[in-house]
Short mmCIF file of N, CA and C in Angstrom, two decimals:
data_model
loop_
_atom_site.label_atom_id
_atom_site.label_comp_id
_atom_site.label_asym_id
_atom_site.label_seq_id
_atom_site.Cartn_x
_atom_site.Cartn_y
_atom_site.Cartn_z
N MET A 82 -85.38 -19.68 -6.56
CA MET A 82 -86.38 -18.96 -6.62
C MET A 82 -87.21 -19.19 -5.78
N ILE A 83 -87.88 -18.21 -6.35
CA ILE A 83 -88.75 -17.61 -4.78
C ILE A 83 -90.12 -17.64 -5.33
N THR A 84 -90.93 -18.49 -4.39
CA THR A 84 -92.51 -19.00 -5.31
C THR A 84 -93.72 -17.95 -5.00
N ILE A 85 -94.32 -18.43 -4.94
CA ILE A 85 -95.72 -17.35 -4.68
C ILE A 85 -95.95 -18.01 -3.63
N GLN A 86 -95.65 -19.66 -3.10
CA GLN A 86 -96.37 -19.73 -1.49
C GLN A 86 -94.91 -19.34 -0.72
N ASP A 87 -93.38 -19.76 -1.27
CA ASP A 87 -92.86 -18.81 -0.40
C ASP A 87 -93.31 -16.88 -0.07
N LEU A 88 -93.67 -16.64 -0.84
CA LEU A 88 -94.16 -15.16 -0.36
C LEU A 88 -95.28 -14.86 0.40
N TYR A 89 -96.14 -15.80 0.09
CA TYR A 89 -96.86 -16.21 0.69
C TYR A 89 -96.24 -16.33 2.51
N ASP A 90 -95.83 -17.10 2.53
CA ASP A 90 -94.91 -17.88 3.78
C ASP A 90 -94.21 -16.37 4.42
N ILE A 91 -94.07 -15.10 3.91
CA ILE A 91 -92.87 -14.61 4.63
C ILE A 91 -94.12 -13.48 4.44
N VAL A 92 -94.89 -13.29 4.36
CA VAL A 92 -95.93 -12.39 4.50
C VAL A 92 -96.89 -12.67 5.89
N GLY A 93 -97.27 -13.46 5.54
CA GLY A 93 -97.76 -14.31 7.16
C GLY A 93 -96.57 -14.80 7.98
N LYS A 94 -95.78 -14.65 8.18
CA LYS A 94 -94.26 -14.71 8.83
C LYS A 94 -94.56 -13.33 9.50
N LYS A 95 -94.24 -12.11 8.86
CA LYS A 95 -94.77 -10.32 9.14
C LYS A 95 -95.42 -10.28 10.16
N ILE A 96 -96.87 -10.77 8.77
CA ILE A 96 -97.70 -10.56 10.08
C ILE A 96 -97.91 -11.06 11.52
N SER A 97 -98.04 -11.91 11.48
CA SER A 97 -97.67 -12.83 12.45
C SER A 97 -96.13 -11.39 13.64
N ASN A 98 -95.51 -11.55 13.42
CA ASN A 98 -94.15 -11.05 13.72
C ASN A 98 -95.16 -9.90 14.42
N GLU A 99 -95.53 -8.75 13.64
CA GLU A 99 -95.83 -7.46 13.84
C GLU A 99 -96.50 -7.81 15.06
N MET A 100 -98.12 -8.84 15.41
CA MET A 100 -98.72 -8.74 16.01
C MET A 100 -98.75 -9.42 17.61
N SER A 101 -97.34 -10.12 17.42
CA SER A 101 -96.64 -10.65 17.86
C SER A 101 -95.95 -8.92 19.74
N LYS A 102 -95.38 -8.95 18.06
CA LYS A 102 -95.07 -7.63 19.12
C LYS A 102 -95.75 -6.36 19.63
N GLN A 103 -96.98 -5.96 18.90
CA GLN A 103 -98.32 -5.52 19.54
C GLN A 103 -98.11 -5.62 20.94
N VAL A 104 -98.75 -7.50 20.96
CA VAL A 104 -99.02 -7.43 22.27
C VAL A 104 -97.93 -7.72 23.26
N ILE A 105 -96.87 -7.80 22.71
CA ILE A 105 -95.49 -7.63 23.80
C ILE A 105 -95.65 -5.76 24.51
N ARG A 106 -95.75 -5.18 23.17
CA ARG A 106 -95.50 -3.76 23.84
C ARG A 106 -96.75 -3.25 24.32
N ASN A 107 -97.95 -3.98 24.48
CA ASN A 107 -99.34 -3.79 25.15
C ASN A 107 -99.11 -4.38 26.61
N ASN A 108 -98.59 -5.48 26.62
CA ASN A 108 -98.13 -6.36 27.79
C ASN A 108 -96.59 -6.35 29.20
N MET A 109 -95.83 -5.26 28.08
CA MET A 109 -94.63 -5.28 28.58
C MET A 109 -93.85 -3.80 29.49
N PRO A 110 -92.93 -3.47 30.04
CA PRO A 110 -92.50 -2.27 30.37
C PRO A 110 -92.56 -2.34 29.56
N SER A 111 -92.31 -1.09 28.68
CA SER A 111 -90.93 -0.03 28.31
C SER A 111 -89.98 -0.77 27.27
N HIS A 112 -89.01 -0.74 28.09
CA HIS A 112 -87.44 -1.03 28.35
C HIS A 112 -87.77 -2.02 27.93
N ILE A 113 -87.88 -3.55 28.52
CA ILE A 113 -88.79 -5.05 28.29
C ILE A 113 -88.93 -5.64 26.64
N ALA A 114 -90.00 -4.14 26.56
CA ALA A 114 -91.09 -4.81 25.28
C ALA A 114 -89.88 -4.67 23.96
N GLU A 115 -89.72 -3.27 24.11
CA GLU A 115 -87.89 -2.66 22.78
C GLU A 115 -87.05 -3.76 22.82
N GLN A 116 -86.16 -4.19 24.00
CA GLN A 116 -85.30 -5.74 23.86
C GLN A 116 -86.49 -6.47 22.73
N MET A 117 -87.73 -7.45 23.26
CA MET A 117 -87.68 -8.51 22.68
C MET A 117 -88.23 -7.90 20.99
N CYS A 118 -88.60 -7.05 21.09
CA CYS A 118 -89.23 -6.67 19.90
C CYS A 118 -88.09 -6.42 18.66
N ASN A 119 -86.22 -5.80 19.02
CA ASN A 119 -85.57 -5.95 18.44
C ASN A 119 -85.05 -7.21 18.16
N ALA A 120 -85.29 -8.29 19.11
CA ALA A 120 -85.03 -9.55 19.31
C ALA A 120 -85.62 -10.39 17.89
N ILE A 121 -86.98 -9.97 17.80
CA ILE A 121 -87.94 -10.15 16.98
C ILE A 121 -87.55 -9.79 15.45
N ASP A 122 -86.85 -7.91 15.91
CA ASP A 122 -86.94 -8.13 14.59
C ASP A 122 -86.17 -8.60 13.72
N ALA A 123 -84.06 -8.32 14.32
CA ALA A 123 -83.22 -9.59 14.35
C ALA A 123 -84.00 -10.87 13.69
N HIS A 124 -84.12 -11.48 14.47
CA HIS A 124 -84.22 -12.92 14.06
C HIS A 124 -85.14 -13.43 12.74
N GLU A 125 -86.06 -11.82 12.65
CA GLU A 125 -86.61 -11.89 11.46
C GLU A 125 -85.14 -11.40 9.95
N LYS A 126 -84.47 -10.38 10.27
CA LYS A 126 -83.57 -10.31 9.09
C LYS A 126 -83.00 -11.33 9.16
N ALA A 127 -82.68 -12.25 9.74
CA ALA A 127 -81.64 -13.68 9.80
C ALA A 127 -82.54 -14.31 8.95
N GLU A 128 -83.79 -14.58 9.22
CA GLU A 128 -83.97 -15.27 8.32
C GLU A 128 -83.89 -15.32 6.18
N HIS A 129 -84.58 -13.84 6.32
CA HIS A 129 -83.93 -13.21 5.25
C HIS A 129 -82.91 -13.47 4.74
N PHE A 130 -81.84 -13.45 5.62
CA PHE A 130 -80.21 -13.11 4.72
C PHE A 130 -79.76 -15.01 4.34
N GLN A 131 -80.87 -15.54 5.90
CA GLN A 131 -80.63 -17.01 5.15
C GLN A 131 -81.06 -17.29 3.67
N ARG A 132 -82.51 -17.01 3.87
CA ARG A 132 -82.48 -17.52 2.26
C ARG A 132 -82.46 -16.75 1.28
N PHE A 133 -81.87 -15.41 1.63
CA PHE A 133 -81.06 -15.38 0.30
C PHE A 133 -80.31 -15.94 -0.03
N ILE A 134 -78.78 -16.03 0.98
CA ILE A 134 -78.08 -16.97 0.87
C ILE A 134 -78.54 -18.56 0.32
N ARG A 135 -79.66 -19.06 0.48
CA ARG A 135 -80.16 -20.51 -0.65
C ARG A 135 -80.24 -20.37 -1.91
N GLU A 136 -80.79 -19.04 -2.09
CA GLU A 136 -81.41 -18.51 -3.20
C GLU A 136 -79.67 -18.49 -3.85
#
């Protein structure tokens, strides 16, 4: 079962990922930034899937 703390952790990680992606977009060439942001998104989806499997 997902607890309130789990939800806080998910939201906090989402905010962190979005901030990281914005920094990457501002400091890297667009073709590199796109690949890096896609990797961050894929990692986030994998974490959600792992959490789902554990539930």
